[in-house]
mmCIF file of C-alpha atoms in Angstrom:
data_model
loop_
_atom_site.group_PDB
_atom_site.id
_atom_site.type_symbol
_atom_site.label_atom_id
_atom_site.label_comp_id
_atom_site.label_asym_id
_atom_site.label_seq_id
_atom_site.Cartn_x
_atom_site.Cartn_y
_atom_site.Cartn_z
ATOM 1 C CA UNK A 566 0.000 0.000 0.000
ATOM 2 C CA UNK A 567 1.514 3.309 -1.118
ATOM 3 C CA UNK A 568 1.043 6.144 1.421
ATOM 4 C CA UNK A 569 -0.451 9.495 0.537
ATOM 5 C CA UNK A 570 2.002 12.393 0.372
ATOM 6 C CA UNK A 571 2.133 14.790 3.290
ATOM 7 C CA UNK A 572 0.170 17.960 2.694
ATOM 8 C CA UNK A 573 2.959 20.101 4.169
ATOM 9 C CA UNK A 574 5.717 18.782 1.916
ATOM 10 C CA UNK A 575 7.386 22.044 1.013
ATOM 11 C CA UNK A 576 9.747 20.742 -1.602
ATOM 12 C CA UNK A 577 12.706 22.391 0.017
ATOM 13 C CA UNK A 578 11.435 25.970 -0.170
ATOM 14 C CA UNK A 579 12.501 27.552 3.076
ATOM 15 C CA UNK A 580 12.396 31.291 3.628
ATOM 16 C CA UNK A 581 13.945 34.091 5.600
ATOM 17 C CA UNK A 582 14.534 31.837 8.603
ATOM 18 C CA UNK A 583 16.534 29.276 6.624
ATOM 19 C CA UNK A 584 20.282 29.115 6.201
ATOM 20 C CA UNK A 585 21.570 27.949 2.826
ATOM 21 C CA UNK A 586 25.040 26.971 1.747
ATOM 22 C CA UNK A 587 26.380 26.554 -1.760
ATOM 23 C CA UNK A 588 29.555 25.940 -3.731
ATOM 24 C CA UNK A 589 31.264 29.325 -3.449
ATOM 25 C CA UNK A 590 32.617 31.874 -3.505
ATOM 26 C CA UNK A 591 29.973 34.500 -4.256
ATOM 27 C CA UNK A 592 29.134 34.844 -7.908
ATOM 28 C CA UNK A 593 29.275 31.174 -8.881
ATOM 29 C CA UNK A 594 26.699 29.599 -11.134
ATOM 30 C CA UNK A 595 25.710 27.664 -8.012
ATOM 31 C CA UNK A 596 24.725 30.890 -6.264
ATOM 32 C CA UNK A 597 22.664 31.798 -9.327
ATOM 33 C CA UNK A 598 20.895 28.443 -8.968
ATOM 34 C CA UNK A 599 20.285 29.019 -5.258
ATOM 35 C CA UNK A 600 18.684 32.386 -5.958
ATOM 36 C CA UNK A 601 16.008 30.565 -7.977
ATOM 37 C CA UNK A 602 14.827 28.822 -4.790
ATOM 38 C CA UNK A 603 11.810 30.649 -3.326
ATOM 39 C CA UNK A 604 12.842 32.604 -0.237
ATOM 40 C CA UNK A 605 16.586 32.123 -0.738
ATOM 41 C CA UNK A 606 17.199 35.724 -1.809
ATOM 42 C CA UNK A 607 16.060 36.891 1.656
ATOM 43 C CA UNK A 608 17.720 34.067 3.593
ATOM 44 C CA UNK A 609 21.256 33.684 4.941
ATOM 45 C CA UNK A 610 23.557 32.302 2.228
ATOM 46 C CA UNK A 611 26.958 30.855 3.155
ATOM 47 C CA UNK A 612 29.493 30.035 0.400
ATOM 48 C CA UNK A 613 31.431 26.781 0.899
ATOM 49 C CA UNK A 614 34.872 25.921 -0.412
ATOM 50 C CA UNK A 615 33.797 22.591 -1.929
ATOM 51 C CA UNK A 616 30.793 20.359 -2.549
ATOM 52 C CA UNK A 617 31.797 18.147 0.377
ATOM 53 C CA UNK A 618 32.100 21.140 2.700
ATOM 54 C CA UNK A 619 28.639 22.371 1.687
ATOM 55 C CA UNK A 620 27.022 18.989 2.338
ATOM 56 C CA UNK A 621 28.785 18.603 5.687
ATOM 57 C CA UNK A 622 27.355 21.948 6.800
ATOM 58 C CA UNK A 623 23.882 20.498 6.229
ATOM 59 C CA UNK A 624 24.714 17.186 7.857
ATOM 60 C CA UNK A 625 26.015 18.787 11.063
ATOM 61 C CA UNK A 626 23.205 21.351 11.283
ATOM 62 C CA UNK A 627 25.078 24.534 10.411
ATOM 63 C CA UNK A 628 22.847 24.977 7.354
ATOM 64 C CA UNK A 629 19.321 23.890 6.523
ATOM 65 C CA UNK A 630 19.999 23.102 2.872
ATOM 66 C CA UNK A 631 22.737 23.142 0.246
ATOM 67 C CA UNK A 632 22.781 23.743 -3.488
ATOM 68 C CA UNK A 633 25.445 21.901 -5.500
ATOM 69 C CA UNK A 634 25.949 21.036 -9.183
ATOM 70 C CA UNK A 635 25.138 17.469 -10.153
ATOM 71 C CA UNK A 636 25.062 17.283 -13.962
ATOM 72 C CA UNK A 637 26.170 19.270 -16.984
ATOM 73 C CA UNK A 638 24.767 18.962 -20.492
ATOM 74 C CA UNK A 639 28.302 18.821 -21.928
ATOM 75 C CA UNK A 640 30.348 16.924 -19.327
ATOM 76 C CA UNK A 641 27.676 14.746 -17.714
ATOM 77 C CA UNK A 642 27.613 13.987 -13.987
ATOM 78 C CA UNK A 643 29.654 16.054 -11.541
ATOM 79 C CA UNK A 644 31.752 13.356 -9.895
ATOM 80 C CA UNK A 645 32.439 15.350 -6.697
ATOM 81 C CA UNK A 646 28.705 15.592 -6.020
ATOM 82 C CA UNK A 647 27.836 12.031 -7.082
ATOM 83 C CA UNK A 648 30.491 10.689 -4.708
ATOM 84 C CA UNK A 649 29.656 13.019 -1.797
ATOM 85 C CA UNK A 650 25.935 12.185 -1.756
ATOM 86 C CA UNK A 651 26.557 8.441 -2.079
ATOM 87 C CA UNK A 652 28.271 8.221 1.329
ATOM 88 C CA UNK A 653 27.958 9.793 4.747
ATOM 89 C CA UNK A 654 24.739 10.623 6.567
ATOM 90 C CA UNK A 655 21.876 10.443 4.055
ATOM 91 C CA UNK A 656 20.560 13.672 2.579
ATOM 92 C CA UNK A 657 17.413 14.220 0.542
ATOM 93 C CA UNK A 658 17.129 16.047 -2.773
ATOM 94 C CA UNK A 659 14.231 18.494 -2.520
ATOM 95 C CA UNK A 660 14.303 20.098 -5.961
ATOM 96 C CA UNK A 661 16.428 20.557 -9.070
ATOM 97 C CA UNK A 662 17.375 23.824 -10.767
ATOM 98 C CA UNK A 663 18.582 24.368 -14.333
ATOM 99 C CA UNK A 664 20.951 27.241 -15.125
ATOM 100 C CA UNK A 665 22.066 28.214 -18.649
ATOM 101 C CA UNK A 666 25.848 28.546 -18.659
ATOM 102 C CA UNK A 667 27.689 31.406 -20.365
ATOM 103 C CA UNK A 668 31.438 31.946 -19.974
ATOM 104 C CA UNK A 669 33.699 34.962 -20.424
ATOM 105 C CA UNK A 670 37.469 35.309 -20.472
ATOM 106 C CA UNK A 671 38.371 37.827 -17.751
ATOM 107 C CA UNK A 672 41.690 39.470 -16.906
ATOM 108 C CA UNK A 673 43.054 42.290 -14.782
ATOM 109 C CA UNK A 674 42.598 45.633 -16.562
ATOM 110 C CA UNK A 675 45.264 46.324 -19.163
ATOM 111 C CA UNK A 676 46.153 42.756 -20.232
ATOM 112 C CA UNK A 677 45.627 41.779 -23.869
ATOM 113 C CA UNK A 678 44.813 38.373 -25.338
ATOM 114 C CA UNK A 679 48.355 37.870 -26.633
ATOM 115 C CA UNK A 680 49.767 38.320 -23.127
ATOM 116 C CA UNK A 681 47.890 35.370 -21.563
ATOM 117 C CA UNK A 682 50.277 32.560 -20.627
ATOM 118 C CA UNK A 683 48.123 30.881 -17.945
ATOM 119 C CA UNK A 684 44.372 30.597 -17.447
ATOM 120 C CA UNK A 685 42.371 29.182 -14.539
ATOM 121 C CA UNK A 686 38.822 27.898 -14.108
ATOM 122 C CA UNK A 687 36.861 24.885 -12.848
ATOM 123 C CA UNK A 688 37.524 21.637 -14.701
ATOM 124 C CA UNK A 689 33.962 21.461 -16.071
ATOM 125 C CA UNK A 690 34.197 25.021 -17.368
ATOM 126 C CA UNK A 691 37.533 24.250 -19.013
ATOM 127 C CA UNK A 692 36.031 21.212 -20.722
ATOM 128 C CA UNK A 693 33.269 23.425 -22.124
ATOM 129 C CA UNK A 694 35.719 26.076 -23.427
ATOM 130 C CA UNK A 695 38.706 23.926 -24.418
ATOM 131 C CA UNK A 696 38.204 24.210 -28.187
ATOM 132 C CA UNK A 697 37.880 27.992 -27.971
ATOM 133 C CA UNK A 698 41.032 28.183 -25.850
ATOM 134 C CA UNK A 699 43.027 26.017 -28.241
ATOM 135 C CA UNK A 700 42.080 28.296 -31.133
ATOM 136 C CA UNK A 701 42.467 31.651 -29.384
ATOM 137 C CA UNK A 702 45.065 31.186 -26.615
ATOM 138 C CA UNK A 703 46.820 27.993 -27.788
ATOM 139 C CA UNK A 704 49.949 28.510 -25.699
ATOM 140 C CA UNK A 705 48.118 29.234 -22.429
ATOM 141 C CA UNK A 706 48.594 26.709 -19.622
ATOM 142 C CA UNK A 707 45.429 25.602 -17.793
ATOM 143 C CA UNK A 708 45.424 25.740 -13.977
ATOM 144 C CA UNK A 709 42.395 24.125 -12.253
ATOM 145 C CA UNK A 710 40.343 26.055 -9.682
ATOM 146 C CA UNK A 711 37.700 24.921 -7.173
ATOM 147 C CA UNK A 712 35.072 26.985 -9.028
ATOM 148 C CA UNK A 713 34.802 29.509 -11.831
ATOM 149 C CA UNK A 714 34.252 32.278 -9.280
ATOM 150 C CA UNK A 715 37.320 31.218 -7.274
ATOM 151 C CA UNK A 716 39.389 31.548 -10.431
ATOM 152 C CA UNK A 717 38.085 35.090 -10.920
ATOM 153 C CA UNK A 718 38.732 36.016 -7.285
ATOM 154 C CA UNK A 719 42.309 34.772 -7.643
ATOM 155 C CA UNK A 720 43.002 37.523 -10.160
ATOM 156 C CA UNK A 721 42.556 40.047 -7.353
ATOM 157 C CA UNK A 722 45.627 38.791 -5.494
ATOM 158 C CA UNK A 723 48.595 41.125 -5.288
ATOM 159 C CA UNK A 724 50.544 38.690 -7.447
ATOM 160 C CA UNK A 725 48.062 36.379 -9.235
ATOM 161 C CA UNK A 726 49.213 32.849 -10.009
ATOM 162 C CA UNK A 727 47.731 33.095 -13.505
ATOM 163 C CA UNK A 728 46.855 35.716 -16.093
ATOM 164 C CA UNK A 729 43.194 35.043 -16.915
ATOM 165 C CA UNK A 730 40.071 33.344 -15.617
ATOM 166 C CA UNK A 731 37.130 31.712 -17.357
ATOM 167 C CA UNK A 732 34.081 32.632 -15.300
ATOM 168 C CA UNK A 733 30.511 33.914 -15.406
ATOM 169 C CA UNK A 734 29.756 37.427 -16.683
ATOM 170 C CA UNK A 735 28.223 38.250 -13.290
ATOM 171 C CA UNK A 736 31.325 37.556 -11.201
ATOM 172 C CA UNK A 737 33.565 39.381 -13.681
ATOM 173 C CA UNK A 738 31.343 42.434 -13.377
ATOM 174 C CA UNK A 739 31.185 42.217 -9.578
ATOM 175 C CA UNK A 740 34.971 42.075 -9.282
ATOM 176 C CA UNK A 741 35.662 44.795 -11.806
ATOM 177 C CA UNK A 742 37.618 42.525 -14.131
ATOM 178 C CA UNK A 743 38.149 43.271 -17.791
ATOM 179 C CA UNK A 744 36.244 40.944 -20.121
ATOM 180 C CA UNK A 745 38.337 40.214 -23.198
ATOM 181 C CA UNK A 746 35.912 37.780 -24.844
ATOM 182 C CA UNK A 747 32.290 36.790 -24.168
ATOM 183 C CA UNK A 748 30.309 33.639 -24.974
ATOM 184 C CA UNK A 749 33.420 31.480 -25.289
ATOM 185 C CA UNK A 750 31.700 28.152 -24.628
ATOM 186 C CA UNK A 751 32.165 25.493 -27.299
ATOM 187 C CA UNK A 752 28.518 24.397 -27.118
ATOM 188 C CA UNK A 753 25.675 26.882 -27.378
ATOM 189 C CA UNK A 754 22.805 26.480 -24.901
ATOM 190 C CA UNK A 755 24.894 24.532 -22.370
ATOM 191 C CA UNK A 756 22.995 23.938 -19.138
ATOM 192 C CA UNK A 757 24.067 22.812 -15.676
ATOM 193 C CA UNK A 758 21.668 21.032 -13.366
ATOM 194 C CA UNK A 759 21.852 21.792 -9.650
ATOM 195 C CA UNK A 760 20.106 20.108 -6.720
ATOM 196 C CA UNK A 761 18.913 21.420 -3.375
ATOM 197 C CA UNK A 762 19.602 18.943 -0.559
ATOM 198 C CA UNK A 763 18.485 18.944 3.050
ATOM 199 C CA UNK A 764 18.181 16.484 5.895
ATOM 200 C CA UNK A 765 15.037 14.350 6.158
ATOM 201 C CA UNK A 766 11.496 15.626 5.999
ATOM 202 C CA UNK A 767 8.288 15.186 4.024
ATOM 203 C CA UNK A 768 8.700 14.318 0.377
ATOM 204 C CA UNK A 769 7.613 16.899 -2.199
ATOM 205 C CA UNK A 770 4.195 15.957 -3.526
ATOM 206 C CA UNK A 771 4.066 14.190 -6.897
ATOM 207 C CA UNK A 772 3.337 16.479 -9.820
ATOM 208 C CA UNK A 773 3.146 14.006 -12.690
ATOM 209 C CA UNK A 774 6.512 15.326 -13.915
ATOM 210 C CA UNK A 775 8.924 14.050 -11.292
ATOM 211 C CA UNK A 776 12.346 12.510 -10.944
ATOM 212 C CA UNK A 777 13.732 9.982 -8.451
ATOM 213 C CA UNK A 778 17.467 9.790 -7.717
ATOM 214 C CA UNK A 779 19.107 6.645 -6.353
ATOM 215 C CA UNK A 780 22.488 5.217 -5.436
ATOM 216 C CA UNK A 781 22.572 1.504 -6.194
ATOM 217 C CA UNK A 782 25.663 -0.451 -5.081
ATOM 218 C CA UNK A 783 26.611 -3.467 -7.154
ATOM 219 C CA UNK A 784 26.562 -6.135 -4.420
ATOM 220 C CA UNK A 785 28.203 -8.819 -6.545
ATOM 221 C CA UNK A 786 30.107 -8.588 -9.818
ATOM 222 C CA UNK A 787 28.839 -11.340 -12.106
ATOM 223 C CA UNK A 788 27.529 -11.671 -15.673
ATOM 224 C CA UNK A 789 24.157 -9.953 -15.933
ATOM 225 C CA UNK A 790 24.469 -8.001 -12.656
ATOM 226 C CA UNK A 791 23.717 -4.673 -14.311
ATOM 227 C CA UNK A 792 20.897 -6.233 -16.324
ATOM 228 C CA UNK A 793 19.264 -7.412 -13.093
ATOM 229 C CA UNK A 794 19.187 -3.790 -11.920
ATOM 230 C CA UNK A 795 17.909 -2.405 -15.228
ATOM 231 C CA UNK A 796 15.204 -5.063 -15.461
ATOM 232 C CA UNK A 797 13.593 -3.725 -12.279
ATOM 233 C CA UNK A 798 12.878 -0.489 -14.135
ATOM 234 C CA UNK A 799 12.109 -1.755 -17.634
ATOM 235 C CA UNK A 800 9.639 -4.399 -16.458
ATOM 236 C CA UNK A 801 7.633 -1.679 -14.716
ATOM 237 C CA UNK A 802 7.793 0.952 -17.455
ATOM 238 C CA UNK A 803 10.148 3.303 -15.597
ATOM 239 C CA UNK A 804 12.436 5.321 -17.864
ATOM 240 C CA UNK A 805 15.994 6.152 -16.754
ATOM 241 C CA UNK A 806 17.115 9.673 -17.686
ATOM 242 C CA UNK A 807 20.638 9.161 -16.304
ATOM 243 C CA UNK A 808 22.766 6.225 -15.144
ATOM 244 C CA UNK A 809 26.476 6.479 -14.315
ATOM 245 C CA UNK A 810 28.923 4.142 -12.644
ATOM 246 C CA UNK A 811 31.251 5.480 -9.957
ATOM 247 C CA UNK A 812 34.002 3.676 -8.021
ATOM 248 C CA UNK A 813 33.290 3.167 -4.331
ATOM 249 C CA UNK A 814 36.961 3.750 -3.501
ATOM 250 C CA UNK A 815 37.132 0.557 -1.453
ATOM 251 C CA UNK A 816 39.002 -1.534 -4.009
ATOM 252 C CA UNK A 817 39.571 -1.718 -7.747
ATOM 253 C CA UNK A 818 36.469 -2.866 -9.623
ATOM 254 C CA UNK A 819 33.976 -2.029 -6.840
ATOM 255 C CA UNK A 820 31.320 0.331 -8.232
ATOM 256 C CA UNK A 821 27.941 1.864 -7.499
ATOM 257 C CA UNK A 822 25.404 3.246 -9.959
ATOM 258 C CA UNK A 823 24.006 6.754 -9.708
ATOM 259 C CA UNK A 824 20.550 6.769 -11.304
ATOM 260 C CA UNK A 825 17.851 9.288 -12.183
ATOM 261 C CA UNK A 826 14.515 7.676 -12.986
ATOM 262 C CA UNK A 827 11.370 9.333 -14.330
ATOM 263 C CA UNK A 828 8.622 9.232 -11.725
ATOM 264 C CA UNK A 829 7.882 9.630 -8.014
ATOM 265 C CA UNK A 830 8.202 7.079 -5.237
ATOM 266 C CA UNK A 831 4.457 7.471 -4.665
ATOM 267 C CA UNK A 832 3.841 6.173 -8.210
ATOM 268 C CA UNK A 833 2.988 2.481 -8.033
ATOM 269 C CA UNK A 834 5.417 1.539 -10.804
ATOM 270 C CA UNK A 835 8.313 3.353 -9.091
ATOM 271 C CA UNK A 836 7.516 1.940 -5.664
ATOM 272 C CA UNK A 837 7.412 -1.577 -7.091
ATOM 273 C CA UNK A 838 10.725 -1.025 -8.922
ATOM 274 C CA UNK A 839 12.385 0.164 -5.707
ATOM 275 C CA UNK A 840 11.189 -2.917 -3.854
ATOM 276 C CA UNK A 841 12.697 -5.084 -6.573
ATOM 277 C CA UNK A 842 15.958 -3.132 -6.400
ATOM 278 C CA UNK A 843 16.124 -3.506 -2.640
ATOM 279 C CA UNK A 844 15.911 -7.275 -2.966
ATOM 280 C CA UNK A 845 18.932 -7.189 -5.297
ATOM 281 C CA UNK A 846 20.887 -4.414 -3.559
ATOM 282 C CA UNK A 847 19.828 -4.030 0.104
ATOM 283 C CA UNK A 848 22.170 -1.041 0.569
ATOM 284 C CA UNK A 849 20.238 0.928 -2.029
ATOM 285 C CA UNK A 850 20.187 4.648 -1.116
ATOM 286 C CA UNK A 851 17.056 6.679 -1.907
ATOM 287 C CA UNK A 852 18.041 10.321 -2.463
ATOM 288 C CA UNK A 853 14.599 11.708 -3.126
ATOM 289 C CA UNK A 854 11.660 12.201 -5.465
ATOM 290 C CA UNK A 855 11.138 15.783 -6.595
ATOM 291 C CA UNK A 856 9.634 17.838 -9.457
ATOM 292 C CA UNK A 857 11.484 17.949 -12.764
ATOM 293 C CA UNK A 858 12.693 21.457 -13.533
ATOM 294 C CA UNK A 859 11.638 21.116 -17.177
ATOM 295 C CA UNK A 860 8.182 19.821 -16.148
ATOM 296 C CA UNK A 861 8.341 17.111 -18.814
ATOM 297 C CA UNK A 862 5.904 14.291 -18.140
ATOM 298 C CA UNK A 863 6.944 10.720 -18.967
ATOM 299 C CA UNK A 864 4.986 8.451 -21.269
ATOM 300 C CA UNK A 865 3.523 5.707 -19.081
ATOM 301 C CA UNK A 866 2.549 2.381 -20.672
ATOM 302 C CA UNK A 867 -1.037 1.529 -19.797
ATOM 303 C CA UNK A 868 -0.090 -1.721 -18.097
ATOM 304 C CA UNK A 869 2.254 0.131 -15.671
ATOM 305 C CA UNK A 870 -0.165 2.873 -14.650
ATOM 306 C CA UNK A 871 -1.254 3.227 -11.011
ATOM 307 C CA UNK A 872 -4.686 1.964 -12.070
ATOM 308 C CA UNK A 873 -3.187 -1.210 -13.566
ATOM 309 C CA UNK A 874 -1.176 -1.901 -10.386
ATOM 310 C CA UNK A 875 -4.271 -1.296 -8.246
ATOM 311 C CA UNK A 876 -6.368 -3.627 -10.397
ATOM 312 C CA UNK A 877 -3.691 -6.327 -10.097
ATOM 313 C CA UNK A 878 -3.678 -5.947 -6.283
ATOM 314 C CA UNK A 879 -7.449 -6.363 -6.168
ATOM 315 C CA UNK A 880 -7.282 -9.415 -8.445
ATOM 316 C CA UNK A 881 -4.699 -11.051 -6.168
ATOM 317 C CA UNK A 882 -6.747 -10.253 -3.052
ATOM 318 C CA UNK A 883 -9.721 -11.998 -4.624
ATOM 319 C CA UNK A 884 -7.585 -15.086 -5.247
ATOM 320 C CA UNK A 885 -6.685 -15.200 -1.571
ATOM 321 C CA UNK A 886 -10.378 -15.207 -0.668
ATOM 322 C CA UNK A 887 -11.118 -18.369 -2.691
#
């Protein structure tokens, strides 16, 4: 029997009394994502030095919720986030936020393009601008930064360790940096997906356009092990919008799967799939069911609708009465 959702499930929208943390410093794309959360603009916002640091602030109670990047349309899953949410005290994804990504090449005032010997940015940003860099600053050495904003802030040092930063237009403007080139991303319309995580609480109510995120350890490596996991979804008409393998770090060849599935845990097909998964992988971690940011509704085969599951339950109950 699937329970009814709580009427006070807020979906992670806090307010002025909440404290949020995010991958900092100020001016990151992550802060832009956080500002899309209702009430966050008027709430306390604390930048964190890393994804792990942001999540630990939520886990130990210093913050009510955290916003971190989880997926990019060019580079795929953000490994730091996938790994950090797969271990430690469980957290719950309350909502997802999509942010269009636009990059600029910023320098201290007075430097020209030909004078750039080193450039810094986050690894995902570099991957999205690598072709542009190879064509326009081919001799520049890349130095990784913890975030695009951190790279921009580094240019304000008395003696910067690099000449240029790839960052957002907003942070370049805030810091008074000179923008040499705009829109330098290799792929137009690139988007990064962010998630808002908090400790436990009521699940957001199902909307009909929802997503469920899971961490599924591979309990035993044998032929067909992955197929056993995928069958739990396919047999119940649940579409997977993302599946990635990540090493557990325990020993070589030990992996878990990070999965996004279309649907809500209150949907009969999803609930039944999760029960099947739990039988295969008892250490399954449920990270939440929450509304899709794009509001796209999945196509549900008639035989996997809630009505079909309910009819099957009634049919079986009648058999027990004979």
